[in-house]
Amino acid sequence: AQSVTQLGSHVSVSEGALVLLRCNYSSSVPPYLFWYVQYPNQGLQLLLKYTTGATLVKGINGFEAEFKKSETSFHLTKPSAHMSDAAEYFCAVGPRSARQLTFGSGTQLTVLP
Amino acid sequence: GAVVSQHPSWVICKSGTSVKIECRSLDFQATTMFWYRQFPKQSLMLMATSNEGSKATYEQGVEKDKFLINHASLTLSTLTVTSAHPEDSSFYICSAWEREGSFLYNEQFFGPGTRLTVL
């Protein structure tokens, strides 16, 4: 069984500030972890993923995440927020593959001018 | 990269009619396709998993007679909402997955979604 908890359903940051979106997971087997972004009325776009290997994963648009097994976390960060980053972000976990994904409840990111 | 399309992108129908939504993998063969439902301001809820050439597996609480899924080829899956009612109004998203061992198997590829409104 697997589950994902995203702390904070809404996060607001100022333009240029650090973005930190939190994700904790539970998995009985080594997890595959994903971050997706969703803009209004659109599907999901993959930001980054962790499968195996290096625990610091870099993605598109300047985002990165670090897999911390001891903390069962996969937090998403970006050093400097841009207005275009305003969107809904979903963390997801899969048991050793991407075939069975469990999604978190999502975090709405607002970027203030 | 791998692209998944959905058609239509939005549809409005009258209560009691049926609506078909298509999901296509454009440049790869999807052995498995997934159908999700998303209510406003909520996460994705998996409705069913379909494997090419076999019957779909529905999640608990999803009516298989209401949400008919067909995965007749490796590039096409369809979701038919039968006798639609206003409570079926939602955003439906499909995704596609290649087989274990392929170079695409580390990711699900999502379609752009279909907005269904039932009047």
mmCIF file of C-alpha atoms in Angstrom:
data_model
loop_
_atom_site.group_PDB
_atom_site.id
_atom_site.type_symbol
_atom_site.label_atom_id
_atom_site.label_comp_id
_atom_site.label_asym_id
_atom_site.label_seq_id
_atom_site.Cartn_x
_atom_site.Cartn_y
_atom_site.Cartn_z
ATOM 1 C CA ALA A 1 0.000 0.000 0.000
ATOM 2 C CA GLN A 2 1.142 3.520 -0.660
ATOM 3 C CA SER A 3 0.016 7.003 0.192
ATOM 4 C CA VAL A 4 1.062 10.598 -0.290
ATOM 5 C CA THR A 5 0.604 13.578 1.984
ATOM 6 C CA GLN A 6 1.073 17.097 0.700
ATOM 7 C CA LEU A 7 1.346 19.562 3.546
ATOM 8 C CA GLY A 8 -0.361 22.821 2.752
ATOM 9 C CA SER A 9 -3.181 22.933 0.270
ATOM 10 C CA HIS A 10 -2.312 26.555 -0.507
ATOM 11 C CA VAL A 11 1.119 28.160 -0.580
ATOM 12 C CA SER A 12 1.790 31.800 -1.388
ATOM 13 C CA VAL A 13 5.195 33.238 -2.164
ATOM 14 C CA SER A 14 6.448 36.521 -3.501
ATOM 15 C CA GLU A 15 7.949 36.673 -6.958
ATOM 16 C CA GLY A 16 11.657 35.922 -6.627
ATOM 17 C CA ALA A 17 11.284 34.083 -3.334
ATOM 18 C CA LEU A 18 12.048 30.456 -2.611
ATOM 19 C CA VAL A 19 9.355 27.934 -3.441
ATOM 20 C CA LEU A 20 9.032 24.927 -1.135
ATOM 21 C CA LEU A 21 6.216 22.432 -1.592
ATOM 22 C CA ARG A 22 6.168 19.531 0.809
ATOM 23 C CA CYS A 23 5.477 15.899 0.028
ATOM 24 C CA ASN A 24 5.718 12.897 2.333
ATOM 25 C CA TYR A 25 5.031 9.390 1.162
ATOM 26 C CA SER A 26 4.408 5.954 2.506
ATOM 27 C CA SER A 27 5.356 2.878 0.522
ATOM 28 C CA SER A 28 6.009 -0.736 1.429
ATOM 29 C CA VAL A 29 8.481 -1.119 -1.453
ATOM 30 C CA PRO A 30 11.086 1.227 -2.937
ATOM 31 C CA PRO A 31 9.098 4.098 -4.378
ATOM 32 C CA TYR A 32 9.118 5.923 -7.638
ATOM 33 C CA LEU A 33 8.245 9.547 -6.911
ATOM 34 C CA PHE A 34 6.863 12.220 -9.195
ATOM 35 C CA TRP A 35 5.929 15.869 -9.190
ATOM 36 C CA TYR A 36 3.363 17.102 -11.686
ATOM 37 C CA VAL A 37 2.075 20.596 -12.421
ATOM 38 C CA GLN A 38 -1.433 21.344 -13.620
ATOM 39 C CA TYR A 39 -2.617 24.621 -15.086
ATOM 40 C CA PRO A 40 -6.355 25.395 -15.143
ATOM 41 C CA ASN A 41 -8.370 23.105 -17.410
ATOM 42 C CA GLN A 42 -5.289 21.248 -18.538
ATOM 43 C CA GLY A 43 -3.787 17.824 -17.986
ATOM 44 C CA LEU A 44 -0.742 17.022 -15.897
ATOM 45 C CA GLN A 45 2.769 17.919 -16.928
ATOM 46 C CA LEU A 46 5.693 16.075 -15.417
ATOM 47 C CA LEU A 47 8.124 18.340 -13.580
ATOM 48 C CA LEU A 48 10.533 15.679 -12.382
ATOM 49 C CA LYS A 49 10.769 12.116 -11.162
ATOM 50 C CA TYR A 50 12.874 9.936 -8.939
ATOM 51 C CA THR A 51 13.260 6.276 -9.802
ATOM 52 C CA THR A 52 16.683 5.096 -8.674
ATOM 53 C CA GLY A 53 20.168 6.573 -8.367
ATOM 54 C CA ALA A 54 20.915 10.167 -7.476
ATOM 55 C CA THR A 55 18.594 11.433 -4.763
ATOM 56 C CA LEU A 56 18.664 15.062 -5.910
ATOM 57 C CA VAL A 57 16.567 15.298 -9.023
ATOM 58 C CA LYS A 58 16.450 18.298 -11.322
ATOM 59 C CA GLY A 59 13.437 18.983 -13.438
ATOM 60 C CA ILE A 60 12.050 21.482 -15.851
ATOM 61 C CA ASN A 61 11.576 25.206 -15.223
ATOM 62 C CA GLY A 62 14.237 25.319 -12.512
ATOM 63 C CA PHE A 63 12.514 22.936 -10.108
ATOM 64 C CA GLU A 64 14.296 20.252 -8.160
ATOM 65 C CA ALA A 65 13.456 17.728 -5.460
ATOM 66 C CA GLU A 66 15.414 15.556 -3.086
ATOM 67 C CA PHE A 67 14.474 12.028 -2.154
ATOM 68 C CA LYS A 68 15.112 11.506 1.556
ATOM 69 C CA LYS A 69 14.427 7.925 2.486
ATOM 70 C CA SER A 70 14.974 8.454 6.218
ATOM 71 C CA GLU A 71 12.374 11.217 6.244
ATOM 72 C CA THR A 72 10.118 9.592 3.623
ATOM 73 C CA SER A 73 9.999 12.950 1.893
ATOM 74 C CA PHE A 74 10.271 14.308 -1.625
ATOM 75 C CA HIS A 75 9.917 18.075 -1.269
ATOM 76 C CA LEU A 76 9.854 20.280 -4.350
ATOM 77 C CA THR A 77 11.902 23.480 -4.442
ATOM 78 C CA LYS A 78 12.712 26.333 -6.756
ATOM 79 C CA PRO A 79 15.142 29.075 -5.756
ATOM 80 C CA SER A 80 13.248 31.969 -7.295
ATOM 81 C CA ALA A 81 9.527 31.965 -8.017
ATOM 82 C CA HIS A 82 8.158 33.343 -11.244
ATOM 83 C CA MET A 83 4.622 34.485 -11.900
ATOM 84 C CA SER A 84 4.230 31.676 -14.420
ATOM 85 C CA ASP A 85 4.802 29.125 -11.649
ATOM 86 C CA ALA A 86 1.336 29.798 -10.258
ATOM 87 C CA ALA A 87 -0.497 26.493 -10.679
ATOM 88 C CA GLU A 88 -1.585 23.329 -8.897
ATOM 89 C CA TYR A 89 1.160 20.887 -7.999
ATOM 90 C CA PHE A 90 0.686 17.184 -7.354
ATOM 91 C CA CYS A 91 3.086 14.729 -5.777
ATOM 92 C CA ALA A 92 2.635 11.068 -6.705
ATOM 93 C CA VAL A 93 4.164 7.744 -5.668
ATOM 94 C CA GLY A 94 4.369 4.436 -7.479
ATOM 95 C CA PRO A 95 5.612 1.057 -6.205
ATOM 96 C CA ARG A 96 8.829 0.509 -8.199
ATOM 97 C CA SER A 97 7.178 1.761 -11.362
ATOM 98 C CA ALA A 98 4.907 4.388 -12.824
ATOM 99 C CA ARG A 99 2.116 1.913 -13.493
ATOM 100 C CA GLN A 100 0.202 2.415 -10.265
ATOM 101 C CA LEU A 101 0.326 6.007 -9.132
ATOM 102 C CA THR A 102 -1.178 7.387 -5.961
ATOM 103 C CA PHE A 103 -1.589 11.141 -5.962
ATOM 104 C CA GLY A 104 -1.469 13.615 -3.140
ATOM 105 C CA SER A 105 -4.263 16.098 -2.619
ATOM 106 C CA GLY A 106 -2.391 18.854 -4.385
ATOM 107 C CA THR A 107 -0.935 22.241 -3.460
ATOM 108 C CA GLN A 108 -2.114 25.441 -5.084
ATOM 109 C CA LEU A 109 0.843 27.781 -5.515
ATOM 110 C CA THR A 110 0.158 31.501 -5.718
ATOM 111 C CA VAL A 111 2.925 33.878 -6.709
ATOM 112 C CA LEU A 112 2.488 37.442 -5.496
ATOM 113 C CA PRO A 113 3.960 40.367 -7.429
ATOM 114 C CA GLY B 1 8.540 12.924 -26.226
ATOM 115 C CA ALA B 2 5.507 10.721 -25.705
ATOM 116 C CA VAL B 3 2.225 12.481 -26.436
ATOM 117 C CA VAL B 4 -1.285 11.559 -25.379
ATOM 118 C CA SER B 5 -4.306 13.270 -26.888
ATOM 119 C CA GLN B 6 -7.914 13.377 -25.775
ATOM 120 C CA HIS B 7 -10.989 14.179 -27.776
ATOM 121 C CA PRO B 8 -13.111 16.123 -27.276
ATOM 122 C CA SER B 9 -11.501 18.683 -24.997
ATOM 123 C CA TRP B 10 -14.914 19.707 -23.765
ATOM 124 C CA VAL B 11 -18.441 18.473 -24.254
ATOM 125 C CA ILE B 12 -21.887 19.564 -23.133
ATOM 126 C CA CYS B 13 -24.719 17.079 -23.266
ATOM 127 C CA LYS B 14 -28.267 16.643 -22.060
ATOM 128 C CA SER B 15 -29.138 14.433 -19.139
ATOM 129 C CA GLY B 16 -29.815 10.868 -20.229
ATOM 130 C CA THR B 17 -27.547 10.865 -23.262
ATOM 131 C CA SER B 18 -24.257 9.015 -23.658
ATOM 132 C CA VAL B 19 -20.899 10.608 -24.276
ATOM 133 C CA LYS B 20 -17.733 8.993 -25.640
ATOM 134 C CA ILE B 21 -14.266 10.315 -24.848
ATOM 135 C CA GLU B 22 -11.237 9.127 -26.796
ATOM 136 C CA CYS B 23 -7.694 8.814 -25.508
ATOM 137 C CA ARG B 24 -4.872 8.210 -27.970
ATOM 138 C CA SER B 25 -1.166 7.647 -27.563
ATOM 139 C CA LEU B 26 0.279 9.372 -30.603
ATOM 140 C CA ASP B 27 3.851 8.147 -30.797
ATOM 141 C CA PHE B 28 4.084 5.057 -28.633
ATOM 142 C CA GLN B 29 2.159 1.914 -27.875
ATOM 143 C CA ALA B 30 0.308 2.015 -24.588
ATOM 144 C CA THR B 31 -0.163 -1.418 -23.104
ATOM 145 C CA THR B 32 -2.046 0.166 -20.231
ATOM 146 C CA MET B 33 -4.255 3.212 -20.096
ATOM 147 C CA PHE B 34 -5.783 4.826 -17.061
ATOM 148 C CA TRP B 35 -8.878 6.959 -16.612
ATOM 149 C CA TYR B 36 -9.028 9.526 -13.864
ATOM 150 C CA ARG B 37 -11.737 11.853 -12.681
ATOM 151 C CA GLN B 38 -11.037 15.207 -11.118
ATOM 152 C CA PHE B 39 -13.530 17.379 -9.291
ATOM 153 C CA PRO B 40 -12.882 21.110 -8.923
ATOM 154 C CA LYS B 41 -10.025 21.906 -6.579
ATOM 155 C CA GLN B 42 -9.435 18.232 -5.900
ATOM 156 C CA SER B 43 -6.897 15.602 -6.767
ATOM 157 C CA LEU B 44 -7.126 12.934 -9.429
ATOM 158 C CA MET B 45 -9.197 9.901 -8.606
ATOM 159 C CA LEU B 46 -8.379 6.731 -10.506
ATOM 160 C CA MET B 47 -11.517 5.307 -12.042
ATOM 161 C CA ALA B 48 -10.217 2.339 -13.986
ATOM 162 C CA THR B 49 -7.217 0.671 -15.542
ATOM 163 C CA SER B 50 -7.457 -0.826 -18.998
ATOM 164 C CA ASN B 51 -5.073 -3.190 -20.713
ATOM 165 C CA GLU B 52 -5.132 -3.607 -24.451
ATOM 166 C CA GLY B 53 -7.397 -6.434 -25.487
ATOM 167 C CA SER B 54 -8.811 -7.194 -22.066
ATOM 168 C CA LYS B 55 -11.537 -5.928 -19.790
ATOM 169 C CA ALA B 56 -10.924 -2.865 -17.696
ATOM 170 C CA THR B 57 -10.363 -3.083 -13.967
ATOM 171 C CA TYR B 58 -12.538 -0.623 -12.095
ATOM 172 C CA GLU B 59 -11.768 0.973 -8.760
ATOM 173 C CA GLN B 60 -14.094 0.404 -5.879
ATOM 174 C CA GLY B 61 -17.184 2.530 -6.106
ATOM 175 C CA VAL B 62 -16.968 3.159 -9.854
ATOM 176 C CA GLU B 63 -19.961 1.812 -11.771
ATOM 177 C CA LYS B 64 -18.677 -0.274 -14.644
ATOM 178 C CA ASP B 65 -22.051 -0.194 -16.413
ATOM 179 C CA LYS B 66 -22.072 3.580 -16.332
ATOM 180 C CA PHE B 67 -18.470 4.167 -17.326
ATOM 181 C CA LEU B 68 -17.728 1.826 -20.205
ATOM 182 C CA ILE B 69 -14.077 1.512 -21.116
ATOM 183 C CA ASN B 70 -12.729 -0.062 -24.276
ATOM 184 C CA HIS B 71 -9.043 -0.495 -25.076
ATOM 185 C CA ALA B 72 -9.222 -2.131 -28.473
ATOM 186 C CA SER B 73 -5.779 -1.162 -29.705
ATOM 187 C CA LEU B 74 -2.388 -0.198 -28.341
ATOM 188 C CA THR B 75 -3.013 3.445 -29.174
ATOM 189 C CA LEU B 76 -6.672 3.999 -28.366
ATOM 190 C CA SER B 77 -8.860 3.746 -25.305
ATOM 191 C CA THR B 78 -12.380 5.107 -25.019
ATOM 192 C CA LEU B 79 -14.508 6.039 -22.042
ATOM 193 C CA THR B 80 -18.253 6.139 -22.587
ATOM 194 C CA VAL B 81 -20.396 7.783 -19.955
ATOM 195 C CA THR B 82 -23.786 6.163 -20.400
ATOM 196 C CA SER B 83 -27.053 7.852 -19.465
ATOM 197 C CA ALA B 84 -25.163 10.848 -18.167
ATOM 198 C CA HIS B 85 -26.544 12.921 -15.320
ATOM 199 C CA PRO B 86 -25.469 16.276 -13.898
ATOM 200 C CA GLU B 87 -23.499 14.568 -11.130
ATOM 201 C CA ASP B 88 -21.290 13.032 -13.825
ATOM 202 C CA SER B 89 -20.093 16.497 -14.764
ATOM 203 C CA SER B 90 -16.372 16.546 -14.143
ATOM 204 C CA PHE B 91 -12.915 16.751 -15.683
ATOM 205 C CA TYR B 92 -11.824 13.400 -17.077
ATOM 206 C CA ILE B 93 -8.139 12.736 -17.681
ATOM 207 C CA CYS B 94 -6.557 9.721 -19.297
ATOM 208 C CA SER B 95 -2.978 8.560 -19.117
ATOM 209 C CA ALA B 96 -0.950 5.950 -20.918
ATOM 210 C CA TRP B 97 1.877 3.660 -19.861
ATOM 211 C CA GLU B 98 4.269 1.570 -21.880
ATOM 212 C CA ARG B 99 5.154 -1.967 -20.930
ATOM 213 C CA GLU B 100 7.705 -2.915 -18.311
ATOM 214 C CA GLY B 101 11.157 -2.861 -19.819
ATOM 215 C CA SER B 102 10.489 -0.243 -22.449
ATOM 216 C CA PHE B 103 12.397 3.000 -22.298
ATOM 217 C CA LEU B 104 9.158 4.875 -21.513
ATOM 218 C CA TYR B 105 7.999 2.675 -18.659
ATOM 219 C CA ASN B 106 9.219 5.068 -15.942
ATOM 220 C CA GLU B 107 6.412 7.510 -16.553
ATOM 221 C CA GLN B 108 2.689 7.813 -17.122
ATOM 222 C CA PHE B 109 1.872 10.236 -19.911
ATOM 223 C CA PHE B 110 -1.242 12.298 -19.378
ATOM 224 C CA GLY B 111 -3.755 13.624 -21.826
ATOM 225 C CA PRO B 112 -4.975 17.230 -21.681
ATOM 226 C CA GLY B 113 -8.315 16.233 -20.174
ATOM 227 C CA THR B 114 -11.962 16.468 -21.198
ATOM 228 C CA ARG B 115 -14.430 18.753 -19.464
ATOM 229 C CA LEU B 116 -17.855 17.123 -19.369
ATOM 230 C CA THR B 117 -20.905 19.190 -18.489
ATOM 231 C CA VAL B 118 -24.252 17.446 -18.247
ATOM 232 C CA LEU B 119 -27.287 19.727 -18.299
#
